[in-house]
Amino acid sequence: MDYIRDYVMYAAIFGMFSFSWFGWAQERPRVSWRIYIGIASGIALLVCLFGVYLSMTHWDAPSALNDKTAFGNYLISVYVEFFLAAIGAVALIRWRRKDYVAPWIALIVGIHFIGLKSVFDDPSLYVLAALMVIVSIVSVLLAPKLKVANSAITGIGSGTVLFAFAVIGLIRYFSV
């Protein structure tokens, strides 16, 4: 990936979703974890906002999404992701398995990064995909043992992974 604008958008978007996942982690974590989750959420928001600022200052820079085919594939990937996440979440809620909604969404988000690899020509998105899928599986196994909500583990894990990729976006930006 050779697009400076995409690097800063990684910081903005992954920072925003990291912030969101840390927010979701606030559902029934251990009480002693709350302060750390809150701090992580605040730091993720700051990285997001810095990424937004850099995105605005580099808005006219080239992006992988300038290519109409890449942009179309991006939209398809996002629409499919939202559709599958919503259908699964509704089904889990109807089946009275709402504790599995967060891991389900993390799984779908992870899988959607596989399709985005070709859009952005960025093999690191395979790593992001694998880590998100691993978080979704581990959270279902670990949460009952720790006596916390699945969303606490999923949110912490997904928030951390996405935060790391937001920071990697900034590192790539500053390395160019």
XYZ file of C-alpha atoms in Angstrom:
176
model
C 0.000 0.000 0.000
C 1.528 3.272 -1.115
C -1.163 5.793 -0.298
C -0.430 8.293 2.467
C -4.118 9.197 2.770
C -5.003 5.564 3.429
C -2.424 5.392 6.229
C -4.027 8.297 8.061
C -7.492 6.901 7.382
C -6.337 3.679 9.068
C -5.537 5.780 12.140
C -8.912 7.529 11.986
C -11.108 4.512 11.253
C -9.299 1.885 13.298
C -8.994 4.418 16.129
C -12.744 5.069 16.011
C -13.627 1.394 16.033
C -11.087 0.711 18.767
C -12.848 3.390 20.825
C -16.185 1.702 20.064
C -15.003 -1.765 21.034
C -13.526 -0.496 24.291
C -16.922 1.075 24.949
C -18.654 -2.254 24.377
C -16.130 -3.868 26.737
C -17.784 -1.892 29.550
C -20.631 -4.439 29.610
C -19.944 -6.513 32.721
C -16.142 -6.534 32.911
C -14.420 -7.037 36.219
C -14.766 -3.850 38.231
C -10.981 -3.476 38.477
C -10.755 -3.426 34.658
C -13.062 -0.450 34.140
C -10.490 2.291 34.692
C -8.080 0.675 32.234
C -10.793 0.131 29.637
C -11.808 3.781 30.033
C -8.230 4.986 29.631
C -7.740 2.773 26.567
C -10.963 4.115 25.106
C -9.839 7.707 25.636
C -6.443 7.079 24.040
C -8.111 5.355 21.069
C -10.357 8.387 20.624
C -7.319 10.687 20.610
C -5.624 8.554 17.939
C -8.864 8.620 15.941
C -9.115 12.394 16.146
C -5.461 12.811 15.168
C -6.111 10.512 12.208
C -9.163 12.581 11.259
C -7.072 15.760 11.386
C -4.353 14.201 9.226
C -6.992 12.844 6.835
C -8.448 16.305 6.353
C -5.012 17.795 5.691
C -4.261 15.047 3.119
C -7.731 14.773 1.593
C -6.493 15.462 -1.933
C -3.742 12.844 -1.720
C -4.269 9.674 -3.764
C -6.106 6.741 -2.175
C -6.589 3.132 -3.178
C -10.296 3.991 -3.192
C -9.790 6.454 -6.067
C -9.944 3.410 -8.350
C -13.636 2.769 -9.121
C -13.243 -1.011 -9.030
C -11.476 -0.887 -5.670
C -14.117 1.483 -4.295
C -16.909 -0.779 -5.550
C -15.271 -3.816 -3.954
C -14.856 -1.837 -0.736
C -18.576 -0.964 -0.676
C -19.580 -4.554 -1.399
C -17.371 -5.792 1.437
C -18.805 -3.261 3.889
C -22.429 -3.883 2.870
C -22.015 -7.665 3.142
C -20.323 -7.216 6.524
C -23.173 -5.078 7.882
C -25.816 -7.444 6.489
C -24.225 -10.580 7.964
C -23.503 -8.900 11.288
C -27.088 -7.639 11.566
C -28.715 -10.931 10.551
C -26.553 -12.862 13.002
C -27.109 -10.370 15.824
C -30.885 -10.435 15.348
C -30.870 -14.234 15.264
C -28.730 -14.476 18.408
C -31.005 -12.058 20.247
C -34.125 -13.951 19.153
C -32.521 -17.221 20.285
C -31.773 -15.589 23.645
C -28.032 -15.758 23.065
C -27.319 -12.035 23.174
C -24.033 -12.648 24.995
C -22.698 -13.996 21.685
C -23.486 -10.862 19.647
C -20.126 -9.161 20.294
C -18.062 -12.250 19.351
C -20.253 -12.737 16.258
C -19.689 -9.176 15.108
C -15.939 -9.428 15.769
C -15.876 -12.617 13.686
C -17.671 -10.947 10.771
C -15.503 -7.829 11.015
C -12.410 -10.026 10.977
C -13.556 -11.958 7.923
C -14.372 -8.749 6.059
C -10.723 -7.650 6.353
C -9.787 -10.605 4.130
C -11.721 -8.975 1.290
C -10.244 -5.574 2.023
C -6.687 -6.884 1.543
C -7.132 -6.766 -2.233
C -8.884 -3.390 -2.120
C -5.981 -1.704 -0.332
C -3.258 -4.092 -1.561
C -2.203 -4.416 2.082
C -1.248 -7.923 3.268
C -1.260 -6.725 6.890
C -5.062 -6.829 6.662
C -4.768 -10.634 6.647
C -3.057 -10.362 10.027
C -5.806 -8.027 11.261
C -8.431 -10.483 9.997
C -6.782 -13.414 11.783
C -6.426 -11.501 15.048
C -10.081 -10.394 15.023
C -11.254 -13.953 14.351
C -9.011 -15.262 17.139
C -10.409 -12.640 19.538
C -13.964 -13.690 18.686
C -13.212 -17.348 19.419
C -11.080 -16.778 22.517
C -13.670 -14.464 24.047
C -16.320 -17.201 24.001
C -13.923 -19.597 25.739
C -12.354 -17.148 28.186
C -15.304 -15.009 29.323
C -17.109 -17.786 31.258
C -13.893 -18.739 33.042
C -13.366 -15.106 34.093
C -17.084 -14.669 34.894
C -17.434 -11.611 32.665
C -19.567 -10.865 29.623
C -18.308 -12.119 26.267
C -18.414 -8.484 25.169
C -15.889 -7.551 27.866
C -13.278 -9.908 26.433
C -14.302 -9.306 22.812
C -14.260 -5.528 23.340
C -10.870 -5.497 25.040
C -9.345 -7.829 22.453
C -10.872 -6.156 19.393
C -10.202 -2.690 20.782
C -6.560 -3.561 21.384
C -6.050 -5.126 17.949
C -7.703 -2.218 16.139
C -5.784 0.288 18.251
C -2.514 -1.409 17.261
C -3.454 -1.100 13.585
C -4.428 2.545 14.051
C -0.977 3.194 15.497
C 0.629 1.202 12.670
C -1.200 3.511 10.258
C 0.399 6.508 11.981
C 3.822 4.846 11.941
C 3.469 4.175 8.221
C 2.398 7.790 7.675
C 5.391 9.185 9.537
C 7.720 6.738 7.744
C 6.826 8.070 4.278
